[in-house]
Amino acid sequence: MNFTSTKPKVYFKTFGCRTNVFDTQVMMSNLKDFEITQNENEANVVVINSCTVTNSADTTARGYINSLNKLPNKPRVVFTGCGVWTKGETLFKEDKVDSLFGHSEKENINELLKNEERFFNAGDLEHIDETIVEEFVGKSRAFIKIQEGCDFRCSYCIIPYVRGDARSYSEDKILEQVTTLAANGFGEFILTGTNVGSYGKKQHTSLAKLLKKMSLIKGVRRIRMGSIEPIQIDDEFREIINEPFMAKHLHIALQHTSKKMLEIMNRRNKVLKDLELFEFLKDNGYALGTDFIVGHPGETEELWKEAIENLHRFPLTHVHAFTYSKRDGTPSATMKEQVKGDIAKIRYNELVSIIDEKNYNFRKNNKTTLEVLIEQEKNGKYLGLDQHFNQIEIQSSADLVGDWVFIENYEAKEKVNVAKF
């Protein structure tokens, strides 16, 4: 690579969760001797921020790596993210990638990319970033990473083994991050991490305390959270749910609604307590989403019927559903009583259909004014998300991108709300 006055161009390919989106932004913020490109055909270097939550996530990353051979510049391929700890060594030995580095090394990306030799630097699983991100390329909402790692050991999950145990970012650093982004025009903030609800552990603080301090920063208008566990919504958190800065939507990880399946999955939540919590939040005007794994080993027809019966009782409006995908290295991967793929797919479709109907009814019956941040214009319509995390399409003669608008009259269609402004 020739380091002249023309900076080499770097293209970032991000797979997986919101935490990876933030991690990519950290890397972008630390590039000094390179130019970021949004066009992979121009790239001299492609950095892949990988996901490894399932075997299929690994397969997707490998497929993308193979596709890079067709690019005109034949870029260097640099691999990072969670996949470094599961498939990195294999990819490196097979010469599928030129270099690899782990999460803890991402702030050193500028020097790492300047090294033209092949390298494998996995780093450690104890690191906490110091970078203050000033911008989110192509985003109208800001992602704020508040913690890393997870102390839970769900039987199907590899993530604690590739991101480490739970550890929190310092409150001062988070507030500095939010202040910087708010000053740069961001009004909506999404708190992200491996296990967001564990924030503050061993630091004599909590998620609720952090939220209250964030809300006092000038420019902060709405705060959302990534997935949290039912047991993490404690009395202190319940006290702030009706504060005006709180988005009226929470994503609470159930993973299943059968008592026996929760035991098999080594989950800490209980169905009846979960239902009580969801009813409480619904009564306070919340839309409620969840994660749900269908077809996990041991999910008999009897347990599935129990789960569906319970699911109908939950006031859910959104679901991030998965058909179980084997993840090598986890206890679930060696469990017997595997569920056939065609059966899992049928169950998946049944689940999604139920939640789609619940979401449609929620939108039809909602009487509150929608507060919408317009994110983009597409095909002549302005698209944004309201406080309930429902998308709305708005017809308008004005340019609304980046604006906050209040919608009192709208039509709830099957998949989306529509309105004129």
Coordinates of C-alpha atoms in Angstrom, one line a residue, residues 81-342:
G81 CA -15.8 -8.3 15.9
C82 CA -17.1 -11.3 17.9
G83 CA -16.1 -13.8 15.1
V84 CA -12.4 -13.3 15.9
W85 CA -12.8 -15.5 19.0
T86 CA -14.7 -18.3 17.3
K87 CA -13.7 -18.5 13.6
G88 CA -10.8 -16.0 13.4
E89 CA -8.0 -18.6 13.6
T90 CA -9.5 -20.7 10.9
L91 CA -10.0 -17.8 8.6
F92 CA -6.5 -16.6 9.2
K93 CA -4.9 -20.0 8.6
E94 CA -6.9 -20.5 5.4
D95 CA -5.7 -17.1 4.1
K96 CA -9.3 -16.0 3.8
V97 CA -8.4 -12.7 5.5
D98 CA -5.3 -10.7 5.6
S99 CA -5.4 -9.6 9.3
L100 CA -7.5 -9.9 12.4
F101 CA -8.0 -7.9 15.6
G102 CA -10.3 -8.2 18.6
H103 CA -12.7 -5.8 20.2
S104 CA -10.1 -4.5 22.7
E105 CA -7.9 -3.4 19.8
K106 CA -10.4 -1.4 17.8
E107 CA -9.2 2.0 19.1
N108 CA -5.8 1.2 17.7
I109 CA -7.2 0.6 14.2
N110 CA -5.2 3.4 12.6
E111 CA -1.8 1.9 13.5
L112 CA -3.0 -1.6 12.9
L113 CA -4.1 -0.8 9.3
K114 CA -0.8 1.0 8.6
N115 CA 0.9 -2.4 9.4
E116 CA 1.1 -4.0 5.9
E117 CA 2.2 -7.3 7.4
R118 CA -0.3 -10.0 8.2
F119 CA -1.2 -10.0 11.9
F120 CA -3.6 -11.7 14.3
N121 CA -4.2 -9.6 17.5
A122 CA -7.2 -11.0 19.4
G123 CA -6.5 -8.7 22.4
D124 CA -8.4 -9.3 25.7
L125 CA -12.0 -9.5 27.0
E126 CA -11.6 -6.9 29.7
H127 CA -11.2 -3.7 27.7
I128 CA -13.4 -0.6 27.9
D129 CA -13.2 2.0 25.2
E130 CA -12.2 5.6 25.8
T131 CA -13.2 7.1 22.4
I132 CA -15.8 9.9 22.3
V133 CA -17.8 9.4 19.1
E134 CA -18.8 12.8 17.6
E135 CA -20.9 11.7 14.7
F136 CA -22.9 8.7 13.4
V137 CA -22.5 8.5 9.6
G138 CA -25.8 8.1 7.9
K139 CA -27.8 8.0 11.1
S140 CA -30.4 10.5 12.6
R141 CA -30.4 8.7 16.0
A142 CA -27.3 8.2 18.2
F143 CA -26.2 4.9 19.7
I144 CA -24.6 5.1 23.1
K145 CA -22.6 2.1 24.3
I146 CA -22.9 2.0 28.1
Q147 CA -21.5 -1.5 29.0
E148 CA -19.8 -4.5 27.6
G149 CA -20.1 -8.2 28.3
C150 CA -22.6 -10.4 30.1
D151 CA -22.6 -12.4 33.3
F152 CA -25.6 -14.6 32.3
R153 CA -24.9 -18.0 30.8
C154 CA -28.0 -18.9 28.8
S155 CA -27.5 -22.4 27.3
Y156 CA -27.8 -21.3 23.6
C157 CA -25.6 -18.1 23.8
I158 CA -21.9 -17.8 22.8
I159 CA -21.7 -14.0 23.4
P160 CA -20.3 -14.0 27.0
Y161 CA -17.4 -16.1 25.7
V162 CA -16.5 -13.6 23.0
R163 CA -17.3 -10.3 24.8
G164 CA -16.4 -11.3 28.3
D165 CA -18.1 -10.6 31.6
A166 CA -20.3 -7.6 32.3
R167 CA -18.4 -4.3 32.8
S168 CA -19.8 -0.8 32.7
Y169 CA -18.5 2.3 31.0
S170 CA -17.8 5.2 33.4
E171 CA -20.8 7.5 34.0
D172 CA -18.7 10.6 33.3
K173 CA -17.6 9.1 29.9
I174 CA -21.1 8.3 28.9
L175 CA -22.4 11.7 29.8
E176 CA -19.5 13.3 27.9
Q177 CA -20.4 11.2 24.9
V178 CA -24.1 12.2 25.1
T179 CA -23.3 15.9 25.6
T180 CA -21.0 15.9 22.5
L181 CA -23.6 14.2 20.3
A182 CA -26.4 16.4 21.6
A183 CA -24.4 19.5 20.7
N184 CA -24.0 18.0 17.2
G185 CA -27.7 17.9 16.7
F186 CA -28.7 14.4 17.9
G187 CA -31.9 14.4 20.0
E188 CA -32.7 10.7 20.2
F189 CA -30.3 8.3 22.0
I190 CA -30.3 4.5 22.0
L191 CA -28.5 2.9 24.9
T192 CA -26.7 -0.3 23.7
G193 CA -24.4 -2.9 25.1
T194 CA -24.2 -6.7 25.5
N195 CA -26.5 -6.6 28.5
V196 CA -27.7 -3.1 29.0
G197 CA -29.7 -3.7 32.1
S198 CA -26.6 -4.7 34.0
Y199 CA -25.2 -1.2 33.8
G200 CA -23.7 0.1 37.0
K201 CA -22.8 -3.2 38.5
K202 CA -19.8 -2.8 40.9
Q203 CA -19.9 1.0 40.3
H204 CA -22.6 2.0 42.9
T205 CA -24.9 3.3 40.2
S206 CA -27.7 2.0 38.0
L207 CA -29.4 2.3 34.7
A208 CA -32.2 4.4 36.2
K209 CA -29.7 6.8 37.7
L210 CA -27.8 7.1 34.4
L211 CA -31.1 7.8 32.5
K212 CA -32.0 10.6 34.9
K213 CA -28.6 12.3 34.4
M214 CA -28.7 11.9 30.7
S215 CA -32.2 13.6 30.6
L216 CA -30.7 16.8 32.1
I217 CA -28.3 17.3 29.2
K218 CA -29.4 20.0 26.8
G219 CA -30.7 18.6 23.5
V220 CA -31.6 15.2 24.8
R221 CA -35.2 14.6 23.8
R222 CA -35.9 10.9 23.8
I223 CA -34.0 7.9 25.2
R224 CA -34.5 4.3 24.0
M225 CA -32.8 1.2 25.3
G226 CA -31.6 -2.0 23.7
S227 CA -32.8 -5.4 25.1
I228 CA -33.0 -5.7 28.8
E229 CA -33.9 -8.6 31.1
P230 CA -37.2 -8.7 33.0
I231 CA -35.4 -9.0 36.4
Q232 CA -33.5 -5.8 35.6
I233 CA -36.6 -3.6 35.7
D234 CA -36.5 -3.0 39.4
D235 CA -38.4 -0.5 41.6
E236 CA -36.0 2.3 40.9
F237 CA -36.5 1.8 37.1
R238 CA -40.3 1.6 37.5
E239 CA -40.2 5.1 39.1
I240 CA -39.0 6.8 35.9
I241 CA -41.1 5.0 33.3
N242 CA -43.4 8.0 32.9
E243 CA -40.7 10.6 32.6
P244 CA -41.1 12.6 29.3
F245 CA -37.6 11.6 28.1
M246 CA -38.5 7.9 28.1
A247 CA -39.5 6.4 24.8
K248 CA -42.8 4.6 25.3
H249 CA -41.3 1.3 24.2
L250 CA -39.2 -1.3 25.9
H251 CA -37.6 -4.4 24.5
I252 CA -37.6 -7.0 27.2
A253 CA -36.0 -10.4 26.5
L254 CA -38.3 -13.3 27.3
Q255 CA -36.8 -15.8 24.9
H256 CA -39.7 -18.2 25.6
T257 CA -43.1 -18.4 27.4
S258 CA -42.9 -22.0 28.6
K259 CA -41.7 -22.6 32.1
K260 CA -39.9 -25.8 31.2
M261 CA -38.2 -24.2 28.1
L262 CA -36.9 -21.4 30.2
E263 CA -35.3 -24.0 32.5
I264 CA -33.8 -25.8 29.5
M265 CA -32.4 -22.5 28.2
N266 CA -30.9 -21.7 31.7
R267 CA -32.9 -18.5 31.8
R268 CA -33.5 -16.4 35.0
N269 CA -36.9 -15.1 34.2
K270 CA -40.2 -16.7 35.2
V271 CA -43.4 -16.7 33.0
L272 CA -45.9 -15.4 35.6
K273 CA -43.6 -12.7 36.9
D274 CA -42.9 -11.7 33.3
L275 CA -46.6 -11.4 32.6
E276 CA -47.2 -9.2 35.7
L277 CA -44.4 -6.9 34.6
F278 CA -45.7 -6.6 31.0
E279 CA -49.2 -5.8 32.2
F280 CA -47.8 -3.1 34.5
L281 CA -45.9 -1.5 31.6
K282 CA -48.9 -1.8 29.2
D283 CA -51.0 0.0 31.8
N284 CA -48.5 2.8 31.7
G285 CA -48.9 3.2 27.9
Y286 CA -45.9 1.2 26.7
A287 CA -45.5 -0.8 23.5
L288 CA -43.5 -3.9 24.4
G289 CA -41.1 -6.0 22.3
T290 CA -39.2 -9.2 23.1
D291 CA -36.7 -11.7 21.8
F292 CA -38.1 -15.2 21.3
I293 CA -36.3 -18.4 20.2
V294 CA -38.4 -21.0 18.4
G295 CA -37.3 -24.6 17.9
H296 CA -34.7 -24.8 20.7
P297 CA -33.8 -28.4 21.5
G298 CA -36.4 -29.9 23.9
E299 CA -39.3 -27.8 22.5
T300 CA -41.9 -30.5 22.3
E301 CA -45.3 -30.0 20.7
E302 CA -46.8 -29.9 24.2
L303 CA -44.4 -27.2 25.4
W304 CA -45.0 -25.2 22.2
K305 CA -48.8 -25.2 22.8
E306 CA -48.2 -24.0 26.4
A307 CA -45.9 -21.2 25.1
I308 CA -48.5 -20.1 22.6
E309 CA -51.3 -20.2 25.1
N310 CA -49.2 -18.0 27.4
L311 CA -48.0 -15.7 24.6
H312 CA -51.6 -14.7 23.8
R313 CA -51.8 -13.3 27.3
F314 CA -48.8 -11.1 26.9
P315 CA -49.5 -7.5 25.7
L316 CA -46.7 -7.7 23.1
T317 CA -46.4 -5.3 20.1
H318 CA -43.0 -6.3 18.6
V319 CA -40.9 -9.4 18.4
H320 CA -37.4 -10.2 17.4
A321 CA -38.0 -13.9 16.6
F322 CA -35.4 -16.5 15.7
T323 CA -35.6 -20.1 14.7
Y324 CA -33.0 -21.8 16.8
S325 CA -29.6 -22.0 15.1
K326 CA -26.9 -24.2 16.5
R327 CA -24.0 -22.3 18.0
D328 CA -20.9 -24.6 18.4
G329 CA -19.4 -24.3 21.9
T330 CA -22.7 -23.8 23.8
P331 CA -24.5 -26.3 25.9
S332 CA -27.6 -26.2 23.6
A333 CA -25.5 -27.4 20.7
T334 CA -25.1 -30.9 22.2
M335 CA -28.7 -31.2 23.5
K336 CA -30.9 -34.0 22.2
E337 CA -34.5 -33.7 21.0
Q338 CA -33.6 -31.4 18.2
V339 CA -36.6 -29.7 16.5
K340 CA -36.8 -30.3 12.7
G341 CA -36.4 -27.2 10.6
D342 CA -39.8 -27.4 8.9

